[in-house]
Structures are given as structure tokens and as C-alpha cells.
Short mmCIF file of C-alpha atoms in Angstrom, two decimals:
data_model
loop_
_atom_site.label_atom_id
_atom_site.label_comp_id
_atom_site.label_asym_id
_atom_site.label_seq_id
_atom_site.Cartn_x
_atom_site.Cartn_y
_atom_site.Cartn_z
CA MET A 13 128.06 94.00 119.42
CA ILE A 14 126.23 91.97 116.94
CA ILE A 15 126.45 88.29 117.13
CA ASN A 16 125.71 86.82 113.48
CA HIS A 17 123.36 83.99 114.77
CA PRO A 18 123.88 80.84 112.31
CA LEU A 19 120.20 80.36 112.11
CA LEU A 20 118.84 83.97 112.95
CA GLY A 21 121.05 86.14 111.29
CA PRO A 22 122.48 89.19 112.96
CA ARG A 23 121.21 89.89 116.69
CA ASP A 24 122.10 92.30 119.34
CA SER A 25 124.40 90.81 121.95
CA ALA A 26 122.09 92.32 124.72
CA GLU A 27 119.57 89.55 123.86
CA PHE A 28 122.16 86.97 125.09
CA VAL A 29 123.66 86.00 128.39
CA TYR A 30 127.48 85.31 128.43
CA LEU A 31 128.71 82.19 130.25
CA GLY A 32 132.34 82.25 129.76
CA ASP A 33 135.04 80.04 128.13
CA ALA A 34 133.92 77.70 125.66
CA GLU A 35 136.29 75.09 127.23
CA LEU A 36 133.33 74.69 129.72
CA ILE A 37 131.78 72.37 127.33
CA ASP A 38 134.44 69.72 128.13
CA ARG A 39 133.47 68.80 131.55
CA PRO A 40 135.63 66.23 132.98
CA ASP A 41 133.93 62.48 133.73
CA PRO A 42 132.58 62.27 136.99
CA GLU A 43 133.33 58.81 137.26
CA THR A 44 137.47 59.33 136.66
CA ALA A 45 137.83 62.97 137.54
CA SER A 46 140.24 63.89 140.58
CA PRO A 47 139.59 66.90 142.55
CA GLU A 48 142.45 68.64 140.73
CA ASP A 49 140.60 68.16 137.42
CA TRP A 50 137.55 69.70 139.02
CA TYR A 51 139.53 72.53 140.40
CA GLU A 52 141.14 73.32 137.07
CA TYR A 53 137.82 73.05 135.21
CA GLY A 54 135.81 75.03 137.57
CA TYR A 55 138.29 77.81 138.21
CA LEU A 56 141.40 78.06 136.26
CA ARG A 57 141.11 80.12 133.07
CA ASP A 58 143.39 80.77 129.96
CA ASN A 59 141.93 84.49 129.76
CA PRO A 60 143.78 85.35 126.81
CA ALA A 61 144.30 88.83 125.16
CA GLY A 62 143.20 88.05 121.72
CA LEU A 63 140.87 85.41 120.32
CA HIS A 64 138.60 83.71 122.71
CA ARG A 65 135.99 80.94 122.39
CA GLU A 66 133.18 81.37 124.45
CA LEU A 67 129.59 80.46 125.28
CA TRP A 68 126.48 82.94 124.69
CA TRP A 69 123.10 81.73 125.42
CA HIS A 70 120.32 83.34 123.41
CA GLU A 71 117.95 84.22 126.22
CA GLY A 72 115.93 86.75 124.59
CA GLY A 73 115.53 84.76 121.29
CA ASP A 74 115.71 81.18 120.49
CA ARG A 75 117.40 79.84 123.66
CA SER A 76 120.28 78.30 121.88
CA TRP A 77 123.64 78.09 123.05
CA LEU A 78 126.30 79.30 120.60
CA VAL A 79 130.11 79.17 120.73
CA VAL A 80 131.24 82.86 119.59
CA THR A 81 134.93 83.44 118.59
CA ARG A 82 135.73 86.91 119.62
CA ASN A 83 138.58 89.19 119.97
CA THR A 84 138.86 90.40 123.38
CA MET A 85 141.28 93.35 122.60
CA THR A 86 138.67 94.75 119.98
CA HIS A 87 135.36 92.96 120.47
CA GLU A 88 135.63 91.63 116.61
CA ILE A 89 133.61 88.37 116.41
CA THR A 90 135.16 86.13 113.75
CA SER A 91 132.89 83.07 114.12
CA VAL A 92 129.68 81.93 115.68
CA GLU A 93 128.71 78.28 115.76
CA ILE A 94 125.69 76.26 117.38
CA ALA A 95 127.17 75.10 120.56
CA ARG A 96 125.63 71.44 120.18
CA ASP A 97 127.51 71.32 116.83
CA VAL A 98 130.65 72.12 118.42
CA ALA A 99 129.88 69.46 121.42
CA ARG A 100 129.19 66.94 118.95
CA LYS A 101 132.32 67.23 117.06
CA MET A 102 134.20 67.10 120.53
CA GLY A 103 132.31 63.71 121.18
CA ARG A 104 130.41 65.33 124.04
CA SER A 105 126.63 65.05 122.46
CA SER A 106 124.99 62.67 120.44
CA MET B 24 161.50 118.74 148.53
CA ARG B 25 158.85 118.55 151.44
CA TYR B 26 155.63 120.13 150.55
CA SER B 27 154.08 122.50 153.09
CA GLY B 28 151.60 125.61 153.14
CA LEU B 29 154.71 127.86 153.41
CA LYS B 30 156.31 126.58 150.36
CA VAL B 31 153.03 126.73 148.04
CA ILE B 32 152.86 130.38 149.14
CA LYS B 33 156.25 131.07 148.60
CA GLU B 34 155.89 129.50 145.11
CA ALA B 35 152.72 131.46 144.44
CA LEU B 36 154.55 134.69 145.02
CA THR B 37 157.70 133.69 142.78
CA GLY B 38 155.98 132.40 139.39
CA HIS B 39 156.04 128.80 140.51
CA LYS B 40 159.81 128.44 139.45
CA GLY B 41 161.27 126.30 142.39
CA TRP B 42 158.98 123.25 141.49
CA THR B 43 161.10 120.00 140.90
CA PRO B 44 160.12 116.72 139.39
CA ALA B 45 158.26 114.53 141.94
CA TRP B 46 160.31 111.59 141.10
CA ARG B 47 163.56 110.72 139.21
CA ASP B 48 163.48 108.76 135.59
CA PRO B 49 166.27 106.28 136.13
CA GLU B 50 167.59 103.61 133.75
CA PRO B 51 167.30 100.09 135.30
CA GLN B 52 170.04 98.78 137.44
CA PRO B 53 171.18 95.23 136.36
CA HIS B 54 169.96 93.52 139.87
CA TYR B 55 167.32 94.41 142.49
CA ASP B 56 166.38 92.86 145.60
CA ILE B 57 162.70 93.28 144.76
CA ILE B 58 160.92 93.98 141.45
CA ILE B 59 157.48 95.16 141.33
CA ILE B 60 155.78 94.90 138.10
CA GLY B 61 152.94 97.16 137.52
CA GLY B 62 153.18 101.05 138.53
CA GLY B 63 149.75 101.67 139.41
CA GLY B 64 148.40 102.34 142.99
CA HIS B 65 149.01 98.74 144.44
CA GLY B 66 152.54 98.40 142.86
CA LEU B 67 153.65 101.97 144.20
CA ALA B 68 152.15 101.64 147.52
CA THR B 69 154.19 98.31 147.49
CA ALA B 70 157.13 99.76 146.79
CA HIS B 71 156.51 102.49 149.38
CA TYR B 72 155.67 100.38 152.21
CA LEU B 73 158.70 98.02 151.43
CA ALA B 74 160.92 101.18 151.84
CA SER B 75 159.28 102.85 154.74
CA VAL B 76 158.08 100.09 156.77
CA TYR B 77 160.18 96.83 155.72
CA GLY B 78 163.34 98.49 155.48
CA GLN B 79 163.93 97.62 151.62
CA HIS B 80 165.63 100.10 149.61
CA LYS B 81 167.05 97.97 146.42
CA VAL B 82 163.52 98.00 144.90
CA ALA B 83 162.22 98.73 141.43
CA VAL B 84 158.78 99.63 140.14
CA ILE B 85 158.50 98.36 136.40
CA GLU B 86 155.56 100.07 134.48
CA LYS B 87 154.87 99.31 130.70
CA GLY B 88 153.05 102.61 130.41
CA TRP B 89 153.27 105.80 132.70
CA ILE B 90 152.30 106.35 136.36
CA GLY B 91 148.73 106.90 136.91
CA GLY B 92 147.91 105.62 133.45
CA GLY B 93 146.20 102.37 134.26
CA ASN B 94 143.33 101.61 136.57
CA VAL B 95 144.40 103.83 139.14
CA GLY B 96 143.51 106.68 136.75
CA ARG B 97 140.22 104.92 135.85
CA ASN B 98 138.33 104.53 138.80
CA THR B 99 135.43 106.15 140.89
CA THR B 100 137.71 106.97 143.81
CA ILE B 101 135.40 105.55 146.50
CA ILE B 102 137.00 104.36 149.75
CA ARG B 103 135.14 102.20 152.40
CA SER B 104 135.25 99.25 155.01
CA ASN B 105 131.74 98.15 154.78
CA TYR B 106 132.48 94.37 154.18
CA MET B 107 131.31 91.78 156.62
CA LEU B 108 133.22 88.41 156.20
CA ASP B 109 136.17 87.42 158.51
CA GLY B 110 138.72 87.42 155.65
CA ASN B 111 137.74 90.51 154.25
CA GLU B 112 136.37 93.30 156.78
CA PRO B 113 140.02 93.40 159.12
CA PHE B 114 141.60 93.85 155.70
CA TYR B 115 139.78 96.73 154.39
CA GLU B 116 139.36 98.50 157.99
CA PHE B 117 143.09 98.30 157.96
CA SER B 118 142.93 100.06 154.49
CA LEU B 119 140.71 102.71 155.79
CA LYS B 120 143.01 103.44 158.53
CA LEU B 121 145.84 103.93 156.42
CA TRP B 122 143.70 106.27 154.27
CA GLU B 123 143.29 108.31 157.04
CA GLY B 124 146.73 108.97 157.81
CA LEU B 125 147.79 108.66 153.98
CA GLU B 126 148.58 112.42 153.44
CA GLN B 127 150.88 112.90 156.55
CA ASN B 128 152.69 109.58 155.76
CA ILE B 129 153.65 110.50 152.34
CA ASN B 130 153.60 114.26 152.35
CA TYR B 131 151.11 114.55 149.57
CA ASN B 132 147.66 116.11 149.29
CA ALA B 133 145.59 113.12 147.98
CA MET B 134 142.49 115.01 148.97
CA VAL B 135 141.13 112.29 151.23
CA SER B 136 137.75 113.23 151.86
CA GLN B 137 135.51 111.43 154.49
CA ARG B 138 132.27 112.55 153.27
CA GLY B 139 130.52 109.32 154.17
CA ILE B 140 129.11 106.52 152.00
CA MET B 141 125.34 105.06 152.16
CA ASN B 142 123.92 101.84 150.92
CA LEU B 143 120.21 102.22 150.29
CA ILE B 144 117.90 99.40 151.76
CA HIS B 145 114.65 98.35 149.88
CA SER B 146 113.16 95.43 151.67
CA ASP B 147 112.81 94.18 155.12
CA ALA B 148 115.13 91.32 154.24
CA GLN B 149 117.77 93.62 152.89
CA ARG B 150 117.32 95.68 156.18
CA ASP B 151 118.17 92.68 158.28
CA ALA B 152 121.05 91.78 156.14
CA PHE B 153 122.66 95.37 156.46
CA ILE B 154 122.08 95.72 160.21
CA ARG B 155 123.87 92.37 160.33
CA ARG B 156 126.62 93.80 158.11
CA GLY B 157 126.87 96.84 160.20
CA ASN B 158 127.22 94.57 163.36
CA ALA B 159 130.00 92.86 161.74
CA MET B 160 131.81 95.99 160.71
CA MET B 161 131.58 97.37 164.43
CA LEU B 162 132.78 94.03 165.54
CA ASN B 163 135.80 94.74 163.44
CA GLY B 164 136.52 98.13 164.78
CA ALA B 165 134.78 99.98 161.93
CA ASP B 166 131.80 102.24 162.06
CA ALA B 167 128.63 101.61 160.87
CA GLU B 168 125.10 103.59 161.16
CA TYR B 169 121.66 102.47 160.52
CA LEU B 170 119.43 105.35 158.88
CA ASP B 171 115.96 105.38 158.96
CA VAL B 172 113.98 107.19 156.00
CA ALA B 173 113.56 110.38 157.93
CA ALA B 174 117.22 110.47 158.51
CA ILE B 175 117.90 109.96 154.70
CA LYS B 176 115.30 112.59 153.59
CA ARG B 177 117.25 115.17 155.82
CA GLU B 178 120.49 114.21 154.08
CA TYR B 179 119.47 113.22 150.50
CA PRO B 180 115.93 114.98 149.97
CA PHE B 181 116.15 114.46 146.13
CA LEU B 182 116.28 110.97 146.28
CA ASN B 183 113.26 109.11 144.69
CA PHE B 184 111.80 107.62 147.76
CA ASP B 185 108.43 106.29 146.21
CA ASP B 186 109.95 104.05 143.40
CA ALA B 187 107.48 101.46 142.72
CA ARG B 188 109.81 98.49 142.34
CA PHE B 189 112.48 99.54 144.98
CA PRO B 190 111.17 102.12 147.61
CA ILE B 191 113.79 103.55 149.90
CA LYS B 192 113.25 101.78 153.47
CA GLY B 193 116.50 103.15 155.13
CA GLY B 194 120.30 102.80 154.79
CA LEU B 195 123.51 101.67 156.10
CA ALA B 196 125.94 104.58 156.41
CA GLN B 197 129.67 104.52 157.05
CA ARG B 198 130.60 108.05 157.94
CA ARG B 199 134.49 107.43 157.56
CA GLY B 200 134.06 106.30 154.09
CA GLY B 201 134.39 108.84 151.23
CA THR B 202 136.46 109.62 148.31
CA VAL B 203 140.18 110.29 147.49
CA ARG B 204 141.77 112.02 144.30
CA HIS B 205 142.88 108.71 142.46
CA ASP B 206 145.64 110.43 140.32
CA ALA B 207 147.07 111.86 143.55
CA VAL B 208 147.37 108.52 145.12
CA ALA B 209 149.50 107.50 142.47
CA TRP B 210 151.75 110.40 142.26
CA GLY B 211 152.05 110.50 145.94
CA TYR B 212 153.07 107.13 146.47
CA ALA B 213 155.42 107.63 143.61
CA ARG B 214 156.95 110.39 144.94
CA ALA B 215 157.42 108.72 148.65
CA ALA B 216 158.80 105.75 147.20
CA ASP B 217 161.28 107.55 144.84
CA SER B 218 162.44 109.59 147.85
CA LYS B 219 163.55 106.30 149.70
CA GLY B 220 165.61 105.35 146.96
CA VAL B 221 163.03 103.02 144.88
CA ASP B 222 163.61 103.38 141.02
CA ILE B 223 160.42 103.79 139.19
CA ILE B 224 160.97 102.86 135.59
CA GLN B 225 158.32 103.89 133.28
CA ASN B 226 157.69 102.68 129.33
CA CYS B 227 159.33 99.55 130.27
CA GLU B 228 157.08 96.46 129.22
CA VAL B 229 157.87 93.18 130.96
CA THR B 230 157.98 90.17 128.23
CA GLY B 231 158.85 87.39 130.14
CA PHE B 232 160.29 85.84 133.32
CA ARG B 233 163.75 84.08 133.61
CA ILE B 234 162.72 81.07 135.49
CA GLU B 235 165.44 78.29 135.98
CA ASN B 236 164.73 74.97 138.31
CA GLY B 237 161.43 76.51 139.69
CA LYS B 238 162.91 79.94 140.75
CA CYS B 239 162.46 83.11 139.26
CA HIS B 240 165.72 85.07 138.75
CA GLY B 241 164.27 88.23 137.27
CA VAL B 242 162.16 89.69 134.10
CA GLU B 243 162.74 90.34 130.59
CA THR B 244 161.70 93.73 129.47
CA SER B 245 161.63 96.00 126.55
CA LYS B 246 164.74 97.58 128.54
CA GLY B 247 166.70 94.34 128.75
CA PHE B 248 166.65 91.79 131.32
CA ILE B 249 166.72 92.93 135.11
CA GLY B 250 167.77 90.58 137.74
CA ALA B 251 165.97 90.10 141.07
CA ASN B 252 165.89 88.07 144.08
CA LYS B 253 162.31 88.42 144.28
CA VAL B 254 159.61 89.60 141.89
CA GLY B 255 155.91 90.67 142.77
CA CYS B 256 153.33 91.03 140.13
CA ALA B 257 150.51 93.70 140.70
CA VAL B 258 149.05 94.34 137.25
CA ALA B 259 145.18 93.71 138.20
CA GLY B 260 143.26 93.69 134.74
CA ASN B 261 146.41 92.17 133.01
CA SER B 262 147.32 89.33 135.59
CA GLY B 263 146.13 86.60 133.56
CA ARG B 264 148.42 87.92 130.57
CA LEU B 265 151.08 88.56 132.63
CA MET B 266 150.90 85.34 134.84
CA SER B 267 150.72 83.07 131.41
CA MET B 268 154.29 84.20 130.70
CA ALA B 269 155.34 82.27 133.86
CA GLY B 270 153.34 79.30 132.80
CA MET B 271 150.38 79.88 135.15
CA ARG B 272 146.78 79.75 134.71
CA LEU B 273 145.01 81.94 137.29
CA PRO B 274 141.24 81.71 138.52
CA ILE B 275 140.64 84.78 137.18
CA GLU B 276 139.00 86.40 133.89
CA SER B 277 139.51 89.91 132.73
CA HIS B 278 136.24 92.05 132.25
CA VAL B 279 135.69 95.62 131.54
CA LEU B 280 133.94 98.16 134.08
CA GLN B 281 132.59 101.31 132.72
CA ALA B 282 132.62 104.53 134.74
CA PHE B 283 131.03 107.75 133.85
CA VAL B 284 131.37 111.55 134.63
CA SER B 285 128.68 114.12 134.20
CA GLU B 286 129.47 117.88 133.27
CA GLY B 287 130.36 120.13 136.31
CA LEU B 288 127.52 120.79 138.67
CA LYS B 289 126.83 122.86 141.73
CA PRO B 290 127.58 120.91 145.00
CA VAL B 291 124.23 118.90 145.00
CA LEU B 292 125.45 115.52 146.35
CA PRO B 293 127.13 115.60 149.79
CA GLY B 294 128.34 111.91 150.10
CA VAL B 295 128.63 108.65 148.26
CA ILE B 296 125.24 106.77 147.59
CA THR B 297 125.03 103.15 146.22
CA PHE B 298 121.79 101.70 144.99
CA GLY B 299 122.63 98.17 144.86
CA ALA B 300 118.96 97.09 143.56
CA GLY B 301 119.71 99.11 140.39
CA HIS B 302 123.29 98.56 140.24
CA PHE B 303 124.37 102.41 140.45
CA TYR B 304 126.72 104.17 142.64
CA VAL B 305 127.54 107.89 142.63
CA SER B 306 129.42 110.56 144.16
CA GLN B 307 130.34 114.20 143.18
CA SER B 308 134.04 115.14 142.37
CA ASP B 309 135.42 118.21 143.90
CA LYS B 310 135.20 119.77 140.47
CA GLY B 311 131.38 119.21 140.49
CA GLY B 312 131.08 116.32 138.12
CA LEU B 313 128.88 113.21 139.11
CA VAL B 314 131.06 110.44 139.10
CA PHE B 315 129.08 107.18 138.71
CA GLY B 316 129.02 103.72 137.83
CA GLY B 317 127.42 100.36 137.67
CA ASP B 318 128.04 96.67 136.67
CA ILE B 319 130.66 95.06 134.55
CA ASP B 320 129.91 94.72 131.05
CA GLY B 321 129.75 90.89 131.47
CA TYR B 322 132.07 89.04 129.00
CA ASN B 323 135.87 88.93 128.83
CA SER B 324 137.55 92.10 127.66
CA TYR B 325 141.02 93.78 127.38
CA ALA B 326 139.47 96.48 125.18
CA GLN B 327 139.58 99.20 127.80
CA ARG B 328 136.11 100.40 126.31
CA GLY B 329 132.66 99.39 126.83
CA ASN B 330 129.32 99.02 124.90
CA LEU B 331 126.25 100.94 124.88
CA PRO B 332 123.90 98.53 126.83
CA VAL B 333 125.79 98.98 129.99
CA VAL B 334 125.62 102.78 129.60
CA GLU B 335 121.76 102.31 129.05
CA ASP B 336 121.55 100.43 132.22
CA VAL B 337 123.61 102.36 134.50
CA CYS B 338 121.93 105.62 133.39
CA GLU B 339 118.62 103.90 133.80
CA GLY B 340 119.63 103.16 137.53
CA GLY B 341 120.47 106.59 138.03
CA MET B 342 117.52 107.98 136.83
CA ALA B 343 115.51 105.44 139.08
CA ILE B 344 117.25 106.57 142.40
CA MET B 345 117.92 110.28 141.31
CA PRO B 346 115.40 111.73 139.00
CA MET B 347 116.94 115.21 139.19
CA ILE B 348 120.10 113.96 137.20
CA GLY B 349 117.83 113.56 134.19
CA ARG B 350 118.88 116.66 132.45
CA ALA B 351 122.82 116.43 133.45
CA ARG B 352 124.79 115.80 130.49
CA LEU B 353 127.23 112.95 130.06
CA LEU B 354 130.73 114.42 129.91
CA ARG B 355 132.82 111.04 129.60
CA MET B 356 132.74 107.42 129.91
CA TRP B 357 135.56 105.13 130.06
CA GLY B 358 136.25 101.33 130.60
CA GLY B 359 138.93 99.79 133.10
CA ILE B 360 140.01 96.23 132.89
CA MET B 361 139.25 94.32 136.06
CA ASP B 362 140.73 91.07 137.23
CA MET B 363 137.33 89.09 138.10
CA SER B 364 138.43 86.39 140.47
CA MET B 365 136.26 83.26 140.79
CA ASP B 366 135.08 84.37 144.22
CA GLY B 367 135.01 88.08 143.86
CA SER B 368 137.96 88.67 146.20
CA PRO B 369 141.36 89.22 145.87
CA ILE B 370 144.65 86.94 145.86
CA ILE B 371 147.90 87.85 147.65
CA ASP B 372 150.20 85.05 147.82
CA ARG B 373 153.44 83.24 146.86
CA THR B 374 153.03 81.17 143.80
CA ASP B 375 154.65 77.85 143.27
CA ILE B 376 157.60 79.26 141.60
CA GLU B 377 160.11 80.42 144.01
CA GLY B 378 160.80 83.93 144.21
CA LEU B 379 157.54 84.94 142.37
CA TYR B 380 154.73 86.51 144.30
CA PHE B 381 151.20 87.71 143.07
CA ASN B 382 148.77 90.54 143.89
CA GLY B 383 145.54 90.53 141.90
CA GLY B 384 141.97 89.59 141.58
CA TRP B 385 140.70 92.86 142.88
CA CYS B 386 137.36 92.49 141.01
CA TYR B 387 135.52 95.94 141.62
CA GLY B 388 137.26 96.80 144.46
CA GLY B 389 140.98 97.72 143.96
CA PHE B 390 140.92 101.31 144.49
CA LYS B 391 139.77 101.28 148.34
CA ALA B 392 142.27 98.52 149.11
CA THR B 393 145.35 100.35 147.55
CA PRO B 394 147.22 101.20 150.91
CA ALA B 395 146.48 98.02 152.57
CA SER B 396 147.25 95.82 149.15
CA GLY B 397 150.51 97.62 149.23
CA HIS B 398 151.31 97.11 153.00
CA VAL B 399 150.28 93.45 153.03
CA PHE B 400 152.01 92.83 149.80
CA ALA B 401 155.20 94.39 151.12
CA HIS B 402 155.09 92.11 154.27
CA LEU B 403 154.53 89.11 152.10
CA LEU B 404 157.65 90.07 149.91
CA ALA B 405 159.86 91.30 152.72
CA ARG B 406 159.05 88.41 155.27
CA ASP B 407 157.70 85.58 153.39
CA THR B 408 154.68 85.44 155.48
CA PRO B 409 151.14 86.80 155.13
CA HIS B 410 150.22 89.96 156.71
CA GLU B 411 147.65 89.15 159.65
CA THR B 412 144.69 90.99 157.74
CA ALA B 413 145.39 89.07 154.46
CA THR B 414 145.91 85.61 155.59
CA ALA B 415 142.58 84.44 153.41
CA TYR B 416 143.82 85.77 150.42
CA ARG B 417 145.31 82.36 149.16
CA PHE B 418 145.32 80.76 145.68
CA ASP B 419 144.81 77.57 147.33
CA ARG B 420 141.21 78.51 148.71
CA PHE B 421 139.42 77.48 145.43
CA LYS B 422 140.84 73.99 145.92
CA THR B 423 140.11 73.65 149.74
CA GLY B 424 136.75 75.27 149.62
CA HIS B 425 137.59 78.33 151.65
CA MET B 426 136.41 80.91 149.18
CA ILE B 427 135.49 84.37 150.47
CA ASP B 428 132.00 84.99 148.85
CA GLU B 429 131.38 88.32 150.06
CA LYS B 430 128.32 88.97 147.82
CA GLY B 431 127.07 85.33 148.24
CA MET B 432 127.46 84.99 144.49
CA GLY B 433 129.26 81.77 144.58
CA ASN B 434 131.96 80.99 141.95
CA GLN B 435 130.34 81.31 138.52
CA PRO B 436 132.12 83.99 136.76
CA ASN B 437 129.04 85.32 135.00
CA LEU B 438 127.74 86.24 138.22
CA HIS B 439 130.47 88.50 139.31
#
């Protein structure tokens, strides 16, 4: 699989480490979250057959985090974003 | 028809004209007591034990493809009970005991071969851990045997004992472990269940559940609505996709695990070897091919095919421990879809929806569990209480902190 890094261009996916569903960016607020919130955040997954937004870490490269949109049926990658930009749009990062 | 040696000889002498189909091909009835979704090993075993042990005969198994076409036809056929934790070891030992009596039980030659399995040890710490595991196995009535280097050299002289990174320092053997012909497990259970009146409905895909006021009344399928008092889901690999139709999210991700077969060789490998340090395990099929595999590819997938980096990684592991296979050619590789649960252990439980039951999250270990999985799921479906060996496989263990971390890897899905 080739991941088209927004800064570095096409890179082999073997350079990356996968860390699951991109929803993990949206961590519950520790001040207000209930145990149920943490259970859902930590364990429950949509696990879709089709388009899936997921986190890949460029461990063997520039150490950036990416949000990759990939089809879990075909391995086709349709978009790659810098995770920090995604998090900023969600109000998760300054 | 019961199979016997006499029958085989008679058919051999009369042109094999007397064999009949092993199971019927019925159209679905409008209503069943129990419907099992998923005609894989676990679903068919569930139907068999429901009929033969728990007295349920108005049962249907619904399979979207054909019998033996899912994960039961895509695995590496190993059976063992070398687990350690309380929630696991009694269950897997129960499974191994069922394997030992399987062929007599279902009158079908599943080629159960207790050729033994051996986990290699590479460090003093690993030796301590494996001896502890062996003790836990024996406390649960399983067999375990510590092998020193000399004993391993007698049995497996071709292993690479002087690997600089992972020298072999011993092994933990389970002599009762081994292999089983995976297709025969599906066919045998299908035949046994069918002979007791279970309807096996192939090419029938479930497209939804009929759930009213928190109770499941049946399933919508490509062959129309089929009613049921209880519905059991045993579709590991597709659990997330199926249960989302019932509005449920699961503590499960679907990942692809690849397996490989070499060209046919003379008998070289007497038992099953696992090389945990290099993520490689191997046995030799009765046809001569070396059957081996390694780790999951590591990202969500429903594609039933893998990618080359893992092929390279697995073959490197194989070369590191068994340099002699370097000239064997790879005949086939394939990928099966695994339910990777968040603690690496299965889930067999009722759901919050009345009449809807779940069996999944088998991670790498579904095949060896087939008979016990079917037996305990049948128990749960028939009696509404968990079987005594499966009381720990609950949905709520992630909420209550009672996870079964057999590999000590915690709950991060990327560490499965």
C-alpha cells in the first residue's frame, strides 16, 4: 500500500505504524466524562466495511501523524491529511 | 447413511455410485426456535450441539455463501490448549477434549492428528514464563512438558539452534495438540447437524434484524423474512458489520491474517512448531505442504487478502528458525478476516436485545475453539446461562475491568 503523504509525497505504508480509528482524536474531557464515555472511547468501534478514517504514524519517516481515509474492502486510499490539521478543525488543538 | 470402513470398501468395489449428499439443501421455513447466523465451523458446531446435546431440533443455520467457504476454510488447522489464564484454559482444554472424541461423535473422518505442538523458548525469562504456563495447564487437567535443548535436537534437528538474536534454549510441548483437517470439520458438523433435523440454508445473506420493543423476532434475508425465538450470531470476521444492523457497536475491529502453504514436500516436520519471537508458526499438512503464518497485517480490513510486507516478515521468521525451507517454493497465500477484540479474547454472551445472542471476537484463535465454542454457545442459547467454562467471555468485561489479557498486551488494538 502506498500512502500519499501531504508533505513528503508517496511513501510505502511499511514506514508507518497504524493506530486505529481516527475517532480516537476526539478524546473525552477528563473533567466531565463518565465511565461510560471512556468505555465507548476506549473499546467500542464502528469497524466499517468500506470507507474508514484512521490514524497512521510515520515512524520510519518524519514522525508526523496522518489521518488516512481508506476503503477496508479494497485498500484504496482516497485522502490523506495531517492529523494536526484535522484535530485543529475539530477544536482539539491550537 | 453412516460411514464405516466396510462402506468405503463396498463403494470402492462398486464404482462409488452409492454415496449420497452429506446434507440436504432445504428452503427456509417461516419460523424456527433458534436461528444461527453463520455457517462456519462455530455456527455448524453450535447447531450440532444444540440438536445432539440440548435437544433443540427446530434450528436453522443461515450462511451467506457456502459451507466451508469462510474462515473455517482459511486457517492453519492447529488445535491446542496451551493457555494460562483462568478464564481461558478450562475452555480451551474442554475444546481439546471435544476434538479428541469428535470423529466418533459425528461419524466423520476429520483427520484429527495429535502430533504435538511445541513453543520455542529463547531466554531465561521466557523459560520461567513458559514453565509457569505449563504448570497452569496441568492444574487445569491439560498436559504440558518442558523440553531441554537436547530433547528438541532429537525431535527437530533441523532448527537453527545458534541464531544470534534468538538462540533456542528450550521448549514447552503439548503432546495432545496437533492439527485437524479444517474443511472436514465444517462438512462433518454440517452433516451431523443435518441428520438431526437442522436446516442448513446456504446462499442466504442476512440483511437485517426484525427488532421490536427491544426483542428480536427474526432476521431479514435475501430469501425473505425468517422468524425465530432466538437468534445467535457466529460470523466472526464480519461481526462488526452484522451487529451494526442491530444497532450495536462492538469492542472489535476486523483485521486480515495471512496464511501460507509451500509446495508439497516429503515428511520433514513431525509436529507443530511456534517461534513466538519471530512471529512464525508452522506445521506440515498430510499432503506435504508446509502450512505457516505469522502476525496480522495490522490495520482494519475486510479484503480477505494481505499485503507484501507481512509476507516478507513471515518468510523472514521462517528462514530464521528453519533455514532448510529457504528453497521451498510458496504455493499459495491467503488472508482471512479476524474479529480482533480489545483484549485478544472471545465474547460469547447475550446482548441487550432480548433473543439476540453473540459469539465472536476470536482473534487468531477461532479454529482450535470450534467444538467448545459451538458447545458453550448452544448451552447459552438453550438455557440462557453461560456454560461453566465460558463464564468470563462477557461483553461487560471491558466496562468492569475483567479483561482476559492472555498475551499481556493490554487493550490497544494495534498491539493485537
